XYZ file of N, CA and C in Angstrom:
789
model
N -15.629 -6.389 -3.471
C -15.420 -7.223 -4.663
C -15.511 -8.712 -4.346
N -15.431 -9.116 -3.345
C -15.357 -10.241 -3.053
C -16.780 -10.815 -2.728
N -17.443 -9.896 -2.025
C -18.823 -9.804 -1.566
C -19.655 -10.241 -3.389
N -19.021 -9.550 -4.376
C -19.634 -9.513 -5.426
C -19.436 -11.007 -6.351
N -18.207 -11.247 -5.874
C -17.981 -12.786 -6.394
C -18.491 -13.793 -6.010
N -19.643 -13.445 -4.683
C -20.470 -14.555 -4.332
C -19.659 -15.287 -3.032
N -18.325 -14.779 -2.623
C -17.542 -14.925 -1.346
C -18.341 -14.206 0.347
N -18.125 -15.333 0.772
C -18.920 -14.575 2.327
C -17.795 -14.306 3.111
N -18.100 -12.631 3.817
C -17.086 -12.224 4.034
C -17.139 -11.581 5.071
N -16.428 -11.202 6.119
C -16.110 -10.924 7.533
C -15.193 -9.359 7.951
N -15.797 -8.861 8.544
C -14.821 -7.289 8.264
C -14.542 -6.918 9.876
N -13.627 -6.337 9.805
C -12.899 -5.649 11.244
C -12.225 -4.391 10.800
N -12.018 -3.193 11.630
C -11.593 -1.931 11.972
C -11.681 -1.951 12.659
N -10.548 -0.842 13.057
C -10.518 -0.259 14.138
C -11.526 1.077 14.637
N -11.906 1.600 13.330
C -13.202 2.494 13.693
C -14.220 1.835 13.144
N -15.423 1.337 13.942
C -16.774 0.034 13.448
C -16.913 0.695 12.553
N -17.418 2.363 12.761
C -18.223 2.859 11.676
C -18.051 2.783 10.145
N -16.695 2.327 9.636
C -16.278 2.402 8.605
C -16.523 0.881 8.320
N -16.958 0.109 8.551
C -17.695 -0.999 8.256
C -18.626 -1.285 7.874
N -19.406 -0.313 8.188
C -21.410 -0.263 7.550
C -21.662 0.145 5.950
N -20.804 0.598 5.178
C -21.117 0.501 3.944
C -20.605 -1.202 3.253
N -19.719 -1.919 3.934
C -19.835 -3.222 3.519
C -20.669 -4.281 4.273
N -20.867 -4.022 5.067
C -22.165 -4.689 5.963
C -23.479 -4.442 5.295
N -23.470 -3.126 4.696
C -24.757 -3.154 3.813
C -24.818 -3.833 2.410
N -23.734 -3.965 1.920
C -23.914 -5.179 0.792
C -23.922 -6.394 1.301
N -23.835 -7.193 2.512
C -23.613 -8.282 3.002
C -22.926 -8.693 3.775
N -21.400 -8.123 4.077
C -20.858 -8.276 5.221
C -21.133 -8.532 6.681
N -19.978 -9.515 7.181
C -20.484 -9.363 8.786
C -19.668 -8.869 9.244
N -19.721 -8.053 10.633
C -18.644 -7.996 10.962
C -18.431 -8.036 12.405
N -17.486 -8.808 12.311
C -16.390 -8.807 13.793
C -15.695 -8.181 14.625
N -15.942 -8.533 16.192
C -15.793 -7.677 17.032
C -14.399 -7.454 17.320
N -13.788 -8.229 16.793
C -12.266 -8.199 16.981
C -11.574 -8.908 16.014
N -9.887 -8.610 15.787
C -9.598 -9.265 14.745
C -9.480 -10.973 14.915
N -9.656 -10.820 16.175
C -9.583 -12.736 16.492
C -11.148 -13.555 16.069
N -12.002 -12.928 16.060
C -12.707 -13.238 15.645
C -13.364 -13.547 14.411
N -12.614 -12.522 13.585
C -12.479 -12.508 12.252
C -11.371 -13.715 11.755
N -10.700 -13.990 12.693
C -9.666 -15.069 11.869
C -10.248 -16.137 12.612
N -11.129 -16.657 13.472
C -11.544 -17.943 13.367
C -12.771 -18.076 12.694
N -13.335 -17.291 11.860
C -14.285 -17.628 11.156
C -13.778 -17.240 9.436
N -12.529 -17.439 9.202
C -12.036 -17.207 7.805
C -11.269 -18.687 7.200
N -11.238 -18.499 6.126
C -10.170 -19.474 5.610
C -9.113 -18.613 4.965
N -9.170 -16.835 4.887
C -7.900 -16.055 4.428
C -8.282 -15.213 5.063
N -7.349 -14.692 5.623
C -7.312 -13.198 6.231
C -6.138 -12.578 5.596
N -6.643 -11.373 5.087
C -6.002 -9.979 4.646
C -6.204 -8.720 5.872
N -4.652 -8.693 6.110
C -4.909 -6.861 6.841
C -4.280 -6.026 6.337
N -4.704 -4.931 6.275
C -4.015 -3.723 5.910
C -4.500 -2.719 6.714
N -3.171 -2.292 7.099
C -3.105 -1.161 8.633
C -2.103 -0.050 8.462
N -2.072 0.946 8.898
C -1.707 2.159 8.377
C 0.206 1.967 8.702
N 1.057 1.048 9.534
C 2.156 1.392 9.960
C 2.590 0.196 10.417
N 3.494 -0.289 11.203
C 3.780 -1.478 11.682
C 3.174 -1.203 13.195
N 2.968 -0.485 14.091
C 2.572 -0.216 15.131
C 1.112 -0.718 15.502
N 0.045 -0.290 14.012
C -0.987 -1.181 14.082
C -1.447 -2.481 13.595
N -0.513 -2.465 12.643
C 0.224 -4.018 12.278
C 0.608 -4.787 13.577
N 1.313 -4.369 13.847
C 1.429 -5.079 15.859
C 0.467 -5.639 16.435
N -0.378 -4.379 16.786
C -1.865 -4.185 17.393
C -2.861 -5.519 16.842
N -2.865 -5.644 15.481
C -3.755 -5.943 14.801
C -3.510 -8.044 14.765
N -2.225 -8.020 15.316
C -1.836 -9.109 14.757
C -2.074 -10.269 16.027
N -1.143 -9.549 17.516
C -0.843 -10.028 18.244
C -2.081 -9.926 19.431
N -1.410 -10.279 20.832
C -2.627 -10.026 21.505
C -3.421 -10.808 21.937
N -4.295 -11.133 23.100
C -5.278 -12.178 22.959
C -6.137 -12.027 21.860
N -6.588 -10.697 21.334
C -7.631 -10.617 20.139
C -6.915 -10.359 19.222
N -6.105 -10.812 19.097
C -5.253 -10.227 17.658
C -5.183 -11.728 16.335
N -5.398 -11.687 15.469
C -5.516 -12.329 14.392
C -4.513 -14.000 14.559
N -3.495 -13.505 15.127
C -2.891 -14.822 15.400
C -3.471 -15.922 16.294
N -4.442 -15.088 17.734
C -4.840 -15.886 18.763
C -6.330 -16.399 17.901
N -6.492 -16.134 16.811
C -8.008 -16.560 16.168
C -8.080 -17.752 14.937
N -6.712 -17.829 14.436
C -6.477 -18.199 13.191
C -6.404 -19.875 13.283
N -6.647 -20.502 12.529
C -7.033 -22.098 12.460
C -5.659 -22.788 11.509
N -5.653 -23.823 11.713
C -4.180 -24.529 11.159
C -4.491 -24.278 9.812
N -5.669 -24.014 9.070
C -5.653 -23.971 7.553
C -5.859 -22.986 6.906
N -5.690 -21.579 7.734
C -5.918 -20.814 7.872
C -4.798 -20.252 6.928
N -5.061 -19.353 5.761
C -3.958 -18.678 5.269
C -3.883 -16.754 5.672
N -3.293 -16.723 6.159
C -2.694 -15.121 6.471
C -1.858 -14.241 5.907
N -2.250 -13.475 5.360
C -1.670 -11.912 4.280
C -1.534 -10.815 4.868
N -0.819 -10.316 4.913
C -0.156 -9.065 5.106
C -0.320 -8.043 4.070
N -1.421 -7.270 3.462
C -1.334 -6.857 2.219
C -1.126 -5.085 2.869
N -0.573 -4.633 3.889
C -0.055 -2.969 4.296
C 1.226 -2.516 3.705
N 1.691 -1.486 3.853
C 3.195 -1.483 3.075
C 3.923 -1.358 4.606
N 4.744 -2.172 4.937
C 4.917 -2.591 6.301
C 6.679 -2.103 6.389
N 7.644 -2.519 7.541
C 8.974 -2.355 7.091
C 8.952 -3.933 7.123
N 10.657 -4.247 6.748
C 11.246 -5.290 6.036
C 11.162 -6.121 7.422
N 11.705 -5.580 8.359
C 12.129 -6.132 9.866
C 10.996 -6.432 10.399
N 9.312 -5.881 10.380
C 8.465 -6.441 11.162
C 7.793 -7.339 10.188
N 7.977 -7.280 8.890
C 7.293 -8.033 7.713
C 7.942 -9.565 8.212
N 9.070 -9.547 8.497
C 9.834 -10.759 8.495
C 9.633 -11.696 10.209
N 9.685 -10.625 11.177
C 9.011 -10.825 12.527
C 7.811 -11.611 12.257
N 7.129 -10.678 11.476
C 5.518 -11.605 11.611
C 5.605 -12.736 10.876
N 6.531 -12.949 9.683
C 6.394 -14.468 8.980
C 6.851 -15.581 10.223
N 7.882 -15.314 10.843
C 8.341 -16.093 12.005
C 7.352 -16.375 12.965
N 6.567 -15.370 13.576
C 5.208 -15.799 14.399
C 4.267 -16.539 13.423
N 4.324 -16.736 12.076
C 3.411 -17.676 11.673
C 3.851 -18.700 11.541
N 5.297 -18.857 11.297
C 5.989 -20.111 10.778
C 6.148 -20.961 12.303
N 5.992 -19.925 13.187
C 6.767 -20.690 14.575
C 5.327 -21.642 14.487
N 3.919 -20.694 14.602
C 2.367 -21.978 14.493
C 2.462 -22.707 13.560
N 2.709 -22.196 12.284
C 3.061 -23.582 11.170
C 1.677 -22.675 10.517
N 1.569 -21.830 10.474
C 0.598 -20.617 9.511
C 1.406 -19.952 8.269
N 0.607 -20.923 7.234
C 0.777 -20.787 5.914
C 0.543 -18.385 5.589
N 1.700 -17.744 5.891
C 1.373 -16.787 5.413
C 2.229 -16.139 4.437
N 1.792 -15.249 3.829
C 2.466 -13.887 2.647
C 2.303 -12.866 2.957
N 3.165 -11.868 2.581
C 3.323 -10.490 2.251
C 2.853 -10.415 0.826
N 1.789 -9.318 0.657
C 1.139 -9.519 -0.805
C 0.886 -7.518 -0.594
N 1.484 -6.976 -0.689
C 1.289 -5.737 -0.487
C 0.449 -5.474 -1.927
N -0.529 -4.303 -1.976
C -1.303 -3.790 -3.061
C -0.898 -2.655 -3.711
N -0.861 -2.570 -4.804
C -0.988 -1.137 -5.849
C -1.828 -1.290 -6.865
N -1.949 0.457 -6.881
C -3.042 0.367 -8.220
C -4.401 1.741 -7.547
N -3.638 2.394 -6.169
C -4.999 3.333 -5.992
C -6.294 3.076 -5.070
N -6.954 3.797 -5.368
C -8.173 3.692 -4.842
C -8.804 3.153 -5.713
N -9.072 3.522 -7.308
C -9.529 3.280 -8.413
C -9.665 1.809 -8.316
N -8.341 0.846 -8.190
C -7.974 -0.338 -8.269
C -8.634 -0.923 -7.865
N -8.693 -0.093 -6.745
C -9.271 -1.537 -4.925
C -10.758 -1.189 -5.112
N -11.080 0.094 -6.128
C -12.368 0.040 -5.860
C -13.025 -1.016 -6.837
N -12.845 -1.340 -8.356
C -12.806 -1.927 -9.289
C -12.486 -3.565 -9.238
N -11.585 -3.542 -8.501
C -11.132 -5.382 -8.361
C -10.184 -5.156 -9.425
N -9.111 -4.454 -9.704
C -7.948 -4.748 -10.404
C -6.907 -4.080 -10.016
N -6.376 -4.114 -8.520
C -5.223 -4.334 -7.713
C -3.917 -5.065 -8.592
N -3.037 -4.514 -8.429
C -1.573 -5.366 -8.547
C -1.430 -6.130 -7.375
N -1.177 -7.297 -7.147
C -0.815 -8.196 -5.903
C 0.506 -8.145 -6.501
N 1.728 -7.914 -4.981
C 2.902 -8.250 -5.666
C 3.514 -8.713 -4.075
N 3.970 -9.939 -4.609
C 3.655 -11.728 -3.484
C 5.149 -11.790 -3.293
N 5.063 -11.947 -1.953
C 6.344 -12.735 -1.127
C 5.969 -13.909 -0.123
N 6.818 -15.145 -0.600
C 5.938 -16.182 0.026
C 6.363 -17.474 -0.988
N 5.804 -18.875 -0.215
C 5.968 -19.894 -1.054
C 4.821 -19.762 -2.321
N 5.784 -20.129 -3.351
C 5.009 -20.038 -4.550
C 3.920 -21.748 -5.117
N 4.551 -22.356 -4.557
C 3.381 -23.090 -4.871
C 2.036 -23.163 -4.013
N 2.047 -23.241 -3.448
C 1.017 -22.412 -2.378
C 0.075 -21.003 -2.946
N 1.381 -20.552 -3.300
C 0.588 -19.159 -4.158
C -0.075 -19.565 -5.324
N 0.369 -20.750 -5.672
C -0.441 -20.999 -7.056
C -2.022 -22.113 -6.626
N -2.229 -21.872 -5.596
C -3.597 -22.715 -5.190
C -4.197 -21.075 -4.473
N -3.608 -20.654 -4.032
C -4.288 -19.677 -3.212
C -4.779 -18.304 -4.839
N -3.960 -18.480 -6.096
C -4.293 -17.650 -7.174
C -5.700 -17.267 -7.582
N -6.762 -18.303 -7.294
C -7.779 -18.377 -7.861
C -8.473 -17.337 -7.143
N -8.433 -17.768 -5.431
C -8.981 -16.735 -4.734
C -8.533 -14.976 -4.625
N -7.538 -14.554 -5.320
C -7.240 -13.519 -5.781
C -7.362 -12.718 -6.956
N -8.490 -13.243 -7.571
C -9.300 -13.089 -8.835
C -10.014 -11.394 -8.885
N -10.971 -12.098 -7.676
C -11.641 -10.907 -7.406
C -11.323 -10.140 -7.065
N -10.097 -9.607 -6.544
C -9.783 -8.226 -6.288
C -8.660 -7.768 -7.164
N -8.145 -8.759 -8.103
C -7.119 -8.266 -8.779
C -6.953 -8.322 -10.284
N -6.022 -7.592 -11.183
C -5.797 -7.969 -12.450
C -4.915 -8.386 -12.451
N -3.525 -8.679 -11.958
C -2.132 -9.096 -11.880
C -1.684 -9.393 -10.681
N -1.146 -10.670 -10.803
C -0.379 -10.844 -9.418
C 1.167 -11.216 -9.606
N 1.868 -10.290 -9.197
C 3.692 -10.571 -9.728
C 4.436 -11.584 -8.206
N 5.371 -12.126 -9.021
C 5.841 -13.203 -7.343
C 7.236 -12.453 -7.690
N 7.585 -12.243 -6.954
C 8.909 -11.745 -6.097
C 9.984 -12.761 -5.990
N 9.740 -13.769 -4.690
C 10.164 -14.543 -4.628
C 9.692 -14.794 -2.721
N 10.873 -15.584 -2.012
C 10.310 -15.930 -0.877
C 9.770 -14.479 0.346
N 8.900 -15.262 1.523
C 8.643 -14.598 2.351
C 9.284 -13.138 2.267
N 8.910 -11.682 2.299
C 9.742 -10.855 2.453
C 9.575 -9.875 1.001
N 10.329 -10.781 0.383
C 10.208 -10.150 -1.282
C 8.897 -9.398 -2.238
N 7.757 -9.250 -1.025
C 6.655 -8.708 -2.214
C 6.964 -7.106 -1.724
N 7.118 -7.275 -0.351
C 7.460 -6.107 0.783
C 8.423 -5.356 -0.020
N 9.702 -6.013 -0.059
C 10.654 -5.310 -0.744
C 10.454 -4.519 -1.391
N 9.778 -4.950 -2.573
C 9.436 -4.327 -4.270
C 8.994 -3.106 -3.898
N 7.503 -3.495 -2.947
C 6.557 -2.303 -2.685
C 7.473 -1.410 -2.029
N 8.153 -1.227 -1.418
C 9.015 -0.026 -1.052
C 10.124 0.579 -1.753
N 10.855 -0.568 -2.984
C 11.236 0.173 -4.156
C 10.512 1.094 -4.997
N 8.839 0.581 -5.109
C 7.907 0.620 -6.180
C 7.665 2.109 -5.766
N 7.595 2.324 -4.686
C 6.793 3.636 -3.483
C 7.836 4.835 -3.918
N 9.051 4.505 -3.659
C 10.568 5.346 -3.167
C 10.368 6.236 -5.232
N 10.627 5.011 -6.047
C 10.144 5.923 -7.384
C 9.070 6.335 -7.902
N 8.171 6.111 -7.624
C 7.061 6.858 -7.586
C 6.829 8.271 -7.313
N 7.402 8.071 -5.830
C 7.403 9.148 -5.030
C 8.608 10.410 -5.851
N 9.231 9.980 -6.279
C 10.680 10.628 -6.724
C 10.229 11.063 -8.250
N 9.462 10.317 -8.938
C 8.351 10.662 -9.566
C 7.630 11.967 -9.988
N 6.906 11.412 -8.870
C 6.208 13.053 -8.717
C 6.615 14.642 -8.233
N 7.728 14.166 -7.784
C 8.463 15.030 -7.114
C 8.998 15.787 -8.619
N 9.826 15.072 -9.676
C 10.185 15.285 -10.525
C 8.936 16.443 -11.354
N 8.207 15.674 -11.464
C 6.991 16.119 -11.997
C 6.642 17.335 -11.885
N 6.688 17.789 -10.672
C 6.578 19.413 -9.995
C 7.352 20.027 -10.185
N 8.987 19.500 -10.261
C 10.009 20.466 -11.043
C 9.933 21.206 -12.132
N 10.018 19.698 -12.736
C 9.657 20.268 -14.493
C 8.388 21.327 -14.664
N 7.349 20.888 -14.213
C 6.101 21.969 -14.444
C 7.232 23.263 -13.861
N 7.699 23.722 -12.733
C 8.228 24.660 -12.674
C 9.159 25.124 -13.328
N 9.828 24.515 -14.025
C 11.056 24.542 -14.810
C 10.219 25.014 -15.837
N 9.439 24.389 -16.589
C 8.697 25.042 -18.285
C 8.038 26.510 -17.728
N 7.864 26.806 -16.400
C 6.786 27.694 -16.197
C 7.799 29.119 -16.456
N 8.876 28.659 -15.826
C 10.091 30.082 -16.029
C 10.337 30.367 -16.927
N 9.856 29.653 -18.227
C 10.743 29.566 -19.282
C 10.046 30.125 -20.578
N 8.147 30.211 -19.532
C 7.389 30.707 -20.468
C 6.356 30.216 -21.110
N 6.725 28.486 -20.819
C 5.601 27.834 -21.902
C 4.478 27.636 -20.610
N 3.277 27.291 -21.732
C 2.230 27.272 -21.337
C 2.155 25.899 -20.665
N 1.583 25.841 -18.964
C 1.245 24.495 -18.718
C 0.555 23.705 -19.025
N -0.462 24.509 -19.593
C -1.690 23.412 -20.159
C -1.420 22.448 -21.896
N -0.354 23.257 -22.113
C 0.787 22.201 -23.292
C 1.574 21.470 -22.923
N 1.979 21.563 -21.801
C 3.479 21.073 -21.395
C 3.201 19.685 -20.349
N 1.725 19.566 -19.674
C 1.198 18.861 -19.042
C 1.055 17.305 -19.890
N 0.069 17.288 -21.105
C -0.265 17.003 -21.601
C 0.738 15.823 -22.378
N 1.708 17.138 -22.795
C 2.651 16.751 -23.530
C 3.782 15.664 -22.850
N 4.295 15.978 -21.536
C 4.535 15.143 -20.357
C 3.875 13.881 -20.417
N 2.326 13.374 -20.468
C 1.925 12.894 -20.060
C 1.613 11.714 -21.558
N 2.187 12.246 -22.321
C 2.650 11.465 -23.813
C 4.068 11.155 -23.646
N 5.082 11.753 -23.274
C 6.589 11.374 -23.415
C 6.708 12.074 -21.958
N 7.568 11.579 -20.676
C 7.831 10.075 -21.022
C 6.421 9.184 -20.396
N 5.385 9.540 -20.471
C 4.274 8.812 -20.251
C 4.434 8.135 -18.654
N 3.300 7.176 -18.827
C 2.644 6.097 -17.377
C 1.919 7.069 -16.776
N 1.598 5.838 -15.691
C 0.251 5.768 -14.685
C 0.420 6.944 -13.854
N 2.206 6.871 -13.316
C 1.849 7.925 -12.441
C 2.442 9.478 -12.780
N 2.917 9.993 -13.993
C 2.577 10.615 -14.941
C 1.102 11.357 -15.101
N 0.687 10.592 -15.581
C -1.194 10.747 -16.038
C -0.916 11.173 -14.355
N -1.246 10.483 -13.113
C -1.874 11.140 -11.866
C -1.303 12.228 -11.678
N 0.174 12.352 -11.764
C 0.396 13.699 -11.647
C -0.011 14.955 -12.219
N -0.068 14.376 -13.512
C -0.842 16.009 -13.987
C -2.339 15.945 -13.895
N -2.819 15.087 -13.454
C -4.570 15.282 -13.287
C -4.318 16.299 -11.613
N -3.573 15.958 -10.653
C -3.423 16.452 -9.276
C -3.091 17.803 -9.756
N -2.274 17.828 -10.467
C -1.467 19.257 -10.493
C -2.534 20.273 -11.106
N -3.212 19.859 -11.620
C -4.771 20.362 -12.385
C -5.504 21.164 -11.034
N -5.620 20.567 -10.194
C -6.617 20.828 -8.932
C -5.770 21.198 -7.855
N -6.925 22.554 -7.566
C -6.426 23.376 -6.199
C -6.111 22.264 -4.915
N -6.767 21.385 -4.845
C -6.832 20.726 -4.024
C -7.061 18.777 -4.453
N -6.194 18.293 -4.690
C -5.919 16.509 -4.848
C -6.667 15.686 -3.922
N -7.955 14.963 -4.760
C -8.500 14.300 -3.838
C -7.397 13.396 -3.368
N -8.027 12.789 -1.964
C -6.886 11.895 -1.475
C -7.118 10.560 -2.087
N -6.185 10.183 -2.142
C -5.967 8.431 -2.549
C -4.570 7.359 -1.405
N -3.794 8.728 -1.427
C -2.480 8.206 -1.185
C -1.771 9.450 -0.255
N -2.221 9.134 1.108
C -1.850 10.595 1.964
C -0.385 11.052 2.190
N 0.188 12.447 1.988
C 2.016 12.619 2.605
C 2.380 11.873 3.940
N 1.145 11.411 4.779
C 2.162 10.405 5.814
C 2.487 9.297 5.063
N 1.413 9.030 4.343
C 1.649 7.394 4.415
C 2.791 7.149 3.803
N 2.844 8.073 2.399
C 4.188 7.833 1.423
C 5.670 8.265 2.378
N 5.655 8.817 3.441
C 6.785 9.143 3.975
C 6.808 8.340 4.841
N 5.992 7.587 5.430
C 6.431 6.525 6.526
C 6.964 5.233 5.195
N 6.605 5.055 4.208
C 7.121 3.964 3.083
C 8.363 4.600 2.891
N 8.679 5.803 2.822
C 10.293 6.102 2.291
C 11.063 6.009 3.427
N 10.409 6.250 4.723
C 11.359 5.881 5.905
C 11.434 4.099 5.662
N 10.632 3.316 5.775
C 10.746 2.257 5.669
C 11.925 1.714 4.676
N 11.639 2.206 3.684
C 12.705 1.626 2.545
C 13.842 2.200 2.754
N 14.105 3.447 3.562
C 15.702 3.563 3.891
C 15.814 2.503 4.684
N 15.283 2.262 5.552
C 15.919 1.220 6.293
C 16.106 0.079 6.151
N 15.776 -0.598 5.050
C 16.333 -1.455 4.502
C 17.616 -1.715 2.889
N 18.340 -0.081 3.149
C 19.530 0.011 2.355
C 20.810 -0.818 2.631
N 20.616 -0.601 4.340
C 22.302 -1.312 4.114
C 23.081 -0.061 4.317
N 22.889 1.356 4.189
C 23.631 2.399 4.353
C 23.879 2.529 2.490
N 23.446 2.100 1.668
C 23.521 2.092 0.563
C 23.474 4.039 0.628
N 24.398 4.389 -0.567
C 23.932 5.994 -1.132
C 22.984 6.557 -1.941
N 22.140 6.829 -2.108
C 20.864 6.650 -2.671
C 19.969 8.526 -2.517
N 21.083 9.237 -2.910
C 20.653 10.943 -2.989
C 19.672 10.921 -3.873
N 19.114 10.748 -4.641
C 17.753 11.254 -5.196
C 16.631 10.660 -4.232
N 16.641 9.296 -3.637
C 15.772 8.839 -2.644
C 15.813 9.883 -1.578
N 16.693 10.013 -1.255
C 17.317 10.761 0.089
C 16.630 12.355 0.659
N 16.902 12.753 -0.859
C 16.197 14.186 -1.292
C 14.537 14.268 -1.436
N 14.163 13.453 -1.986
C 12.417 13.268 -2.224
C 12.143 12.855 -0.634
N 13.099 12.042 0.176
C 12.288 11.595 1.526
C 11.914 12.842 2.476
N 13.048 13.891 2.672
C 13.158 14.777 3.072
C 12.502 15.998 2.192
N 12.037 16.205 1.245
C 11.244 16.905 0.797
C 9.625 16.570 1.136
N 9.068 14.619 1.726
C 8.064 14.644 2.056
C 8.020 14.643 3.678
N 9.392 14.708 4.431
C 9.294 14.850 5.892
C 9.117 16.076 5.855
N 9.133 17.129 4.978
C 8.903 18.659 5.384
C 7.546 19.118 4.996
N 6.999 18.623 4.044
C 5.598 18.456 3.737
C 5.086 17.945 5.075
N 5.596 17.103 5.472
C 4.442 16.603 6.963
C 4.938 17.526 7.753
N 5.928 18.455 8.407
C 6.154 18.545 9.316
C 5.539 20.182 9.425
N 5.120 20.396 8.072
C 4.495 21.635 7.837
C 3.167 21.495 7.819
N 2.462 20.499 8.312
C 1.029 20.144 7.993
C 0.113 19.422 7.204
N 1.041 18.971 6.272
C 0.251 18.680 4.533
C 0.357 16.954 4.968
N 0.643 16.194 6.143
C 0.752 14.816 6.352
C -1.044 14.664 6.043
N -1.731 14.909 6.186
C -3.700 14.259 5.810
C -3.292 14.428 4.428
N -2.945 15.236 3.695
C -3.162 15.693 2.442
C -2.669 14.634 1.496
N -3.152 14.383 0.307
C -2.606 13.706 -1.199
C -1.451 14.258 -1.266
N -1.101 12.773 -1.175
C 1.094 12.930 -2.053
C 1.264 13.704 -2.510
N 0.196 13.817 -3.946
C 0.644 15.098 -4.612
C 0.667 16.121 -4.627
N 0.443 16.686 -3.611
C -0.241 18.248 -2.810
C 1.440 18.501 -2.810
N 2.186 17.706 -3.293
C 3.519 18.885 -3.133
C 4.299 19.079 -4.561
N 3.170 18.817 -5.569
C 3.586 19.503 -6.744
C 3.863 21.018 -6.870
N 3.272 21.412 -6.459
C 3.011 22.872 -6.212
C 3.809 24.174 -5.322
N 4.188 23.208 -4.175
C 4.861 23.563 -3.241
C 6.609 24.000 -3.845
């Protein structure tokens, strides 16, 4: 999307190969992430965990040893609270203007250019850096400082997730009871409605849920967001986390979130 806005643009992975379908619209790409951040004026990463968040950041080739004083740096992965805040400190210690801008909205979203950006970070800053977040987004919500976009996204994740979980009940719950799912889906998906509503019963439709949103990833986000409770009590979180640590631990971690409607 950015490529499409007439932006010249620079790409890194960790597997090259997954680079050549944007290299074929125009992309270049870089041999390392340090390289990619001295030839940027923004760098965005998104990496599967904080471990490659680490990897990705630090390092002689890591994004920090590449990055230029005017250089703005984003964090857009769903990260935990404790390394989200680590890494603002390694930017603040260089005097590197960065945010936590974590994404929602799918595959659909990111494929389209209408992402939710939801921003932790100085806001006036955010309001010069807005323009350049055009192209990949329809909404950008501010939180508040460094930290706070992170937050949300792991509130945002934890009900979601609890969500769908719900979602699979009830279908089981109407199913004992007799009614037809292909009414009861539908009907769900009118009262109490939303986005992830509608996904759930399109998944629950199919033997098999394309992926968008894999059982690791959503269970490494619910581990994350416990750990930033406080020891808070929080049993419906508690219950959905451990209903997707058993989904992974049974195999279904590659698989779509929602692959445990069913289950």
């Amino acid at each position: 999307n950015y490529l499409k806005a007439g932006y010249e643009v620079m790409v890194w992975n960790r597997s090259p190969e997954k680079t050549k379908p944007l290299e074929a619209l125009g992309a270049s790409q870089a041999s390392t992430p340090k390289i990619a951040a001295q030839n940027a004026d923004i760098v965005f990463e998104v990496t599967a965990n904080d471990a490659s968040s680490r990897d990705v950041w630090q390092g002689p080739e890591g994004i920090l040893a590449g990055a230029n004083a005017g250089t703005i740096l984003i964090t857009s992965a769903t990260l935990s609270i404790d390394w989200t805040l680590q890494l603002a400190k390694l930017c603040a210690d260089a005097d590197f203007t960065f945010f936590d801008i974590p994404l929602t909205g799918g595959r659909v979203a990111a494929e389209n250019g209408s992402l939710s950006l939801l921003v932790g970070g100085d806001e006036t800053k955010l309001a010069e850096l807005q323009p350049d977040l055009t192209a990949i987004s329809a909404k950008v919500f501010y939180f508040g400082p460094i930290g706070a976009g992170m937050k949300y996204k792991l509130v945002l994740n934890s009900l979601q997730a609890a969500h769908i979980a719900a979602f699979g009940e009830a279908m089981e719950l109407a199913a004992t009871q007799g009614l037809d799912p292909a009414k009861v889906g539908p009907a769900l998906c009118e009262r109490p409605g939303g986005v992830v509503t509608d996904l759930a019963w399109t998944a629950y439709q199919q033997a098999r849920p394309p992926l968008t949103f894999s059982v690791d990833w959503i269970t490494k986000d619910l581990e994350y967001a416990k750990q930033m409770r406080s020891g808070n009590d929080l049993p419906v979180f508690d219950d959905v986390l451990a209903l997707y640590q058993a989904a992974r631990k049974a195999g279904h971690g590659p698989e779509d979130w929602t692959s445990i409607l069913k289950d």
